Amino acid sequence: MPASPSTARAINDRLALRLLQQEGPLTAAQLKTLTGLSRPTVADLVERLRGAGLIQVVGESGAVRRGPNAKLYGIVADRAHLAALDVRLGSVGVVVADLLGATLAEGSLPIGSDTGTEPAVELAAALLERTAREAGSVPLHSVGVGAPGLIDPVTGELRDSSGLPAWHRGLVRELQRRLPATVLVENETNLAAVAEHREGAAHDRETFVLLWLGQGIGAAVMLDGKLRQGASGGAGEIGFLPVPGVSGLPSAVNCEGGFHSLAGSVALCELAAGHGLMDLDAVVEGREEAAAADVVRAALEAGEAGEAGEPFLKELADRLALGAAAVVSVLDPGCVLLAGAVGHAGGGALAARVEERLATMSPLRTEVRAGSLGDGAVLRGALITARDAAQDALFSPGG
């Protein structure tokens, strides 16, 4: 059945708004060309969107004024503000942006392991509120939160997980209680994949797997341009993947004995110490991720001249390829991204080593790339999630 006039208008409006978001300010003539709509239809939708306060005239095209047809229309970016939080084991980072994703204010705060649940929640919530005030008086519309752990696919809540601070779940509930905004929670690795897909190393891939290599180990699965969380929200929990080369097996409540024990930051520090590249006694507890990233970076910088560095890198690539091969054999994604602190430190050189080793373990041709967004991938993914939610709401009829 043909669309009703109101439905057709809504579709046209959304199309025009998406183009203005992606391409930047456009003239009515440019909108006509890009949408394929008639001139009168474009004129009507421009007036409709201006009347709704969604777009405005932001300038004129060309150096010489040429009348109404030269007006450039752009999205009203300050119609709403967005926020993103990167919640980690011992810290929280915040970014507040406008409706187009431009950063307006940001902040971060360490939260020690000895901080109680309620004080930690209050510190993190106050950081968000303070950063939002610094960004201006426009209210927050949507807040994206990235955190380690499982997200319930039905309720959207962060599930209780052993080994994670209690203040993580408390913070999400507190933000939902005290903010007049939509609060969206997603696993940090999944958000990194969203960011790399939209703006990073996987921008040309609709199907790929991202391996998060940090304090913990995780994976994000992007199939046909859609993030796949799994039936219980646990797709990509490869830290629990049973692998050879470790003692014992993982359990339902502990990933020790799984791939985590082979490729997590603590395991990589032990590997580096075994090659004489690190003194384990000098590594501060809780700083293993940074130490692992530093030793990978130093080994690569030393190149083949580093007598201990090259064997370390070879064994590291072997370990990462083992986990990647298990994922590839099931999903055949064609592309694997190495992200997180270790993946970022290893860059293209480590990715090339893993790809070479993976090719000897799997008949499925797989490209291995390094993520390009580094430590900011989670925040960027959380901001993209918040922006999508706000635009879906505001760019709909009556929004």
CSV table of C-alpha atoms in Angstrom, one decimal, residues 236-383:
chain,number,residue,atom,x,y,z
A,236,GLY,CA,31.9,-11.9,22.8
A,237,GLU,CA,32.8,-13.0,26.4
A,238,ILE,CA,35.9,-14.7,25.1
A,239,GLY,CA,37.8,-14.2,28.3
A,240,PHE,CA,35.9,-17.4,29.3
A,241,LEU,CA,37.0,-19.3,26.1
A,242,PRO,CA,38.8,-22.5,27.1
A,243,VAL,CA,42.2,-22.6,25.4
A,244,PRO,CA,45.3,-24.7,25.5
A,245,GLY,CA,48.3,-23.4,27.2
A,246,VAL,CA,46.7,-22.6,30.6
A,247,SER,CA,46.1,-24.7,33.7
A,248,GLY,CA,42.6,-25.6,34.5
A,249,LEU,CA,39.4,-24.4,33.0
A,250,PRO,CA,37.2,-21.3,33.5
A,251,SER,CA,34.1,-21.4,35.6
A,252,ALA,CA,30.8,-19.7,35.5
A,253,VAL,CA,32.0,-17.0,37.9
A,254,ASN,CA,35.7,-16.8,37.0
A,255,CYS,CA,37.5,-16.6,33.7
A,256,GLU,CA,40.8,-17.7,35.1
A,257,GLY,CA,41.8,-20.7,33.0
A,258,GLY,CA,40.2,-19.2,29.9
A,259,PHE,CA,41.6,-17.0,27.1
A,260,HIS,CA,41.8,-14.2,29.8
A,261,SER,CA,44.7,-16.2,31.4
A,262,LEU,CA,46.5,-16.2,28.1
A,263,ALA,CA,46.0,-12.7,26.8
A,264,GLY,CA,44.9,-10.5,29.7
A,265,SER,CA,47.2,-7.7,30.9
A,266,VAL,CA,48.4,-9.7,33.9
A,267,ALA,CA,49.3,-12.7,31.7
A,268,LEU,CA,51.1,-10.4,29.2
A,269,CYS,CA,53.1,-8.9,32.0
A,270,GLU,CA,54.1,-12.4,33.1
A,271,LEU,CA,55.0,-13.2,29.5
A,272,ALA,CA,57.2,-10.1,29.2
A,273,ALA,CA,58.9,-10.9,32.5
A,274,GLY,CA,59.7,-14.4,31.2
A,275,HIS,CA,61.5,-12.8,28.3
A,276,GLY,CA,63.4,-10.5,30.6
A,277,LEU,CA,61.6,-7.4,29.4
A,278,MET,CA,59.9,-6.5,32.7
A,279,ASP,CA,60.3,-6.7,36.5
A,280,LEU,CA,57.0,-7.9,37.8
A,281,ASP,CA,57.8,-6.6,41.3
A,282,ALA,CA,57.9,-3.1,39.8
A,283,VAL,CA,54.4,-3.3,38.4
A,284,VAL,CA,51.9,-1.6,40.7
A,285,GLU,CA,48.7,-3.6,41.2
A,286,GLY,CA,45.9,-2.2,39.1
A,287,ARG,CA,48.4,-0.8,36.6
A,288,GLU,CA,49.0,-4.0,34.6
A,289,GLU,CA,47.2,-2.8,31.6
A,290,ALA,CA,49.4,0.3,31.2
A,291,ALA,CA,52.5,-1.9,31.9
A,292,ALA,CA,51.5,-4.4,29.2
A,293,ALA,CA,50.9,-1.7,26.7
A,294,ASP,CA,54.2,-0.1,27.4
A,295,VAL,CA,56.2,-3.3,27.0
A,296,VAL,CA,54.5,-4.1,23.7
A,297,ARG,CA,55.3,-0.6,22.4
A,298,ALA,CA,58.9,-0.8,23.6
A,299,ALA,CA,59.4,-4.3,22.0
A,300,LEU,CA,58.1,-3.0,18.6
A,301,GLU,CA,60.2,0.1,18.8
A,302,ALA,CA,63.3,-2.0,19.4
A,303,GLY,CA,62.5,-4.0,16.3
A,304,GLU,CA,64.5,-7.1,15.3
A,305,ALA,CA,67.5,-5.6,17.1
A,306,GLY,CA,65.8,-6.3,20.4
A,307,GLU,CA,67.0,-9.8,21.3
A,308,ALA,CA,64.2,-10.5,23.8
A,309,GLY,CA,61.6,-8.3,22.1
A,310,GLU,CA,61.1,-10.3,18.9
A,311,PRO,CA,60.5,-13.7,20.7
A,312,PHE,CA,58.1,-11.9,23.0
A,313,LEU,CA,56.2,-10.4,20.1
A,314,LYS,CA,56.1,-13.8,18.3
A,315,GLU,CA,54.6,-15.5,21.4
A,316,LEU,CA,52.2,-12.6,21.9
A,317,ALA,CA,51.0,-13.0,18.3
A,318,ASP,CA,50.6,-16.7,18.8
A,319,ARG,CA,48.4,-16.2,21.8
A,320,LEU,CA,46.2,-13.6,20.2
A,321,ALA,CA,45.9,-15.6,17.0
A,322,LEU,CA,44.7,-18.6,19.1
A,323,GLY,CA,41.7,-16.6,20.4
A,324,ALA,CA,41.1,-15.0,17.1
A,325,ALA,CA,41.0,-18.4,15.3
A,326,ALA,CA,38.3,-19.7,17.6
A,327,VAL,CA,36.1,-16.7,16.8
A,328,VAL,CA,36.9,-16.8,13.1
A,329,SER,CA,36.1,-20.5,12.9
A,330,VAL,CA,32.5,-19.8,14.1
A,331,LEU,CA,31.7,-16.4,12.6
A,332,ASP,CA,34.0,-16.1,9.6
A,333,PRO,CA,33.9,-12.2,9.9
A,334,GLY,CA,36.6,-11.6,7.3
A,335,CYS,CA,38.1,-8.9,9.5
A,336,VAL,CA,39.4,-8.8,13.1
A,337,LEU,CA,40.2,-5.5,14.9
A,338,LEU,CA,42.7,-5.4,17.8
A,339,ALA,CA,41.6,-2.7,20.2
A,340,GLY,CA,42.1,-1.8,23.8
A,341,ALA,CA,45.3,-0.6,25.4
A,342,VAL,CA,47.4,-3.5,24.1
A,343,GLY,CA,45.8,-3.5,20.6
A,344,HIS,CA,46.4,0.3,20.3
A,345,ALA,CA,50.0,0.0,21.5
A,346,GLY,CA,50.7,-2.9,19.1
A,347,GLY,CA,49.2,-1.0,16.1
A,348,GLY,CA,49.6,-2.2,12.6
A,349,ALA,CA,52.8,-4.1,13.3
A,350,LEU,CA,51.2,-6.4,15.9
A,351,ALA,CA,48.1,-6.8,13.7
A,352,ALA,CA,50.3,-8.0,10.8
A,353,ARG,CA,52.0,-10.5,13.1
A,354,VAL,CA,48.6,-11.8,14.3
A,355,GLU,CA,47.2,-12.0,10.7
A,356,GLU,CA,50.2,-14.0,9.5
A,357,ARG,CA,49.9,-16.5,12.4
A,358,LEU,CA,46.1,-16.7,12.0
A,359,ALA,CA,46.5,-17.6,8.3
A,360,THR,CA,48.4,-20.7,9.4
A,361,MET,CA,45.7,-21.8,11.8
A,362,SER,CA,42.5,-21.1,9.8
A,363,PRO,CA,41.5,-21.8,6.2
A,364,LEU,CA,39.2,-18.7,6.4
A,365,ARG,CA,40.9,-15.7,5.0
A,366,THR,CA,40.8,-13.0,7.6
A,367,GLU,CA,42.3,-9.5,7.6
A,368,VAL,CA,43.6,-8.3,11.0
A,369,ARG,CA,43.7,-4.5,11.6
A,370,ALA,CA,44.5,-2.3,14.5
A,371,GLY,CA,41.8,-0.1,15.9
A,372,SER,CA,42.3,3.6,15.1
A,373,LEU,CA,40.5,5.4,17.9
A,374,GLY,CA,42.7,4.3,20.8
A,375,ASP,CA,41.7,4.8,24.4
A,376,GLY,CA,38.8,7.1,23.4
A,377,ALA,CA,36.8,4.5,21.5
A,378,VAL,CA,34.5,3.7,24.3
A,379,LEU,CA,33.5,7.3,25.0
A,380,ARG,CA,33.1,7.9,21.3
A,381,GLY,CA,30.8,4.9,20.9
A,382,ALA,CA,28.8,5.9,23.9
A,383,LEU,CA,28.4,9.4,22.4
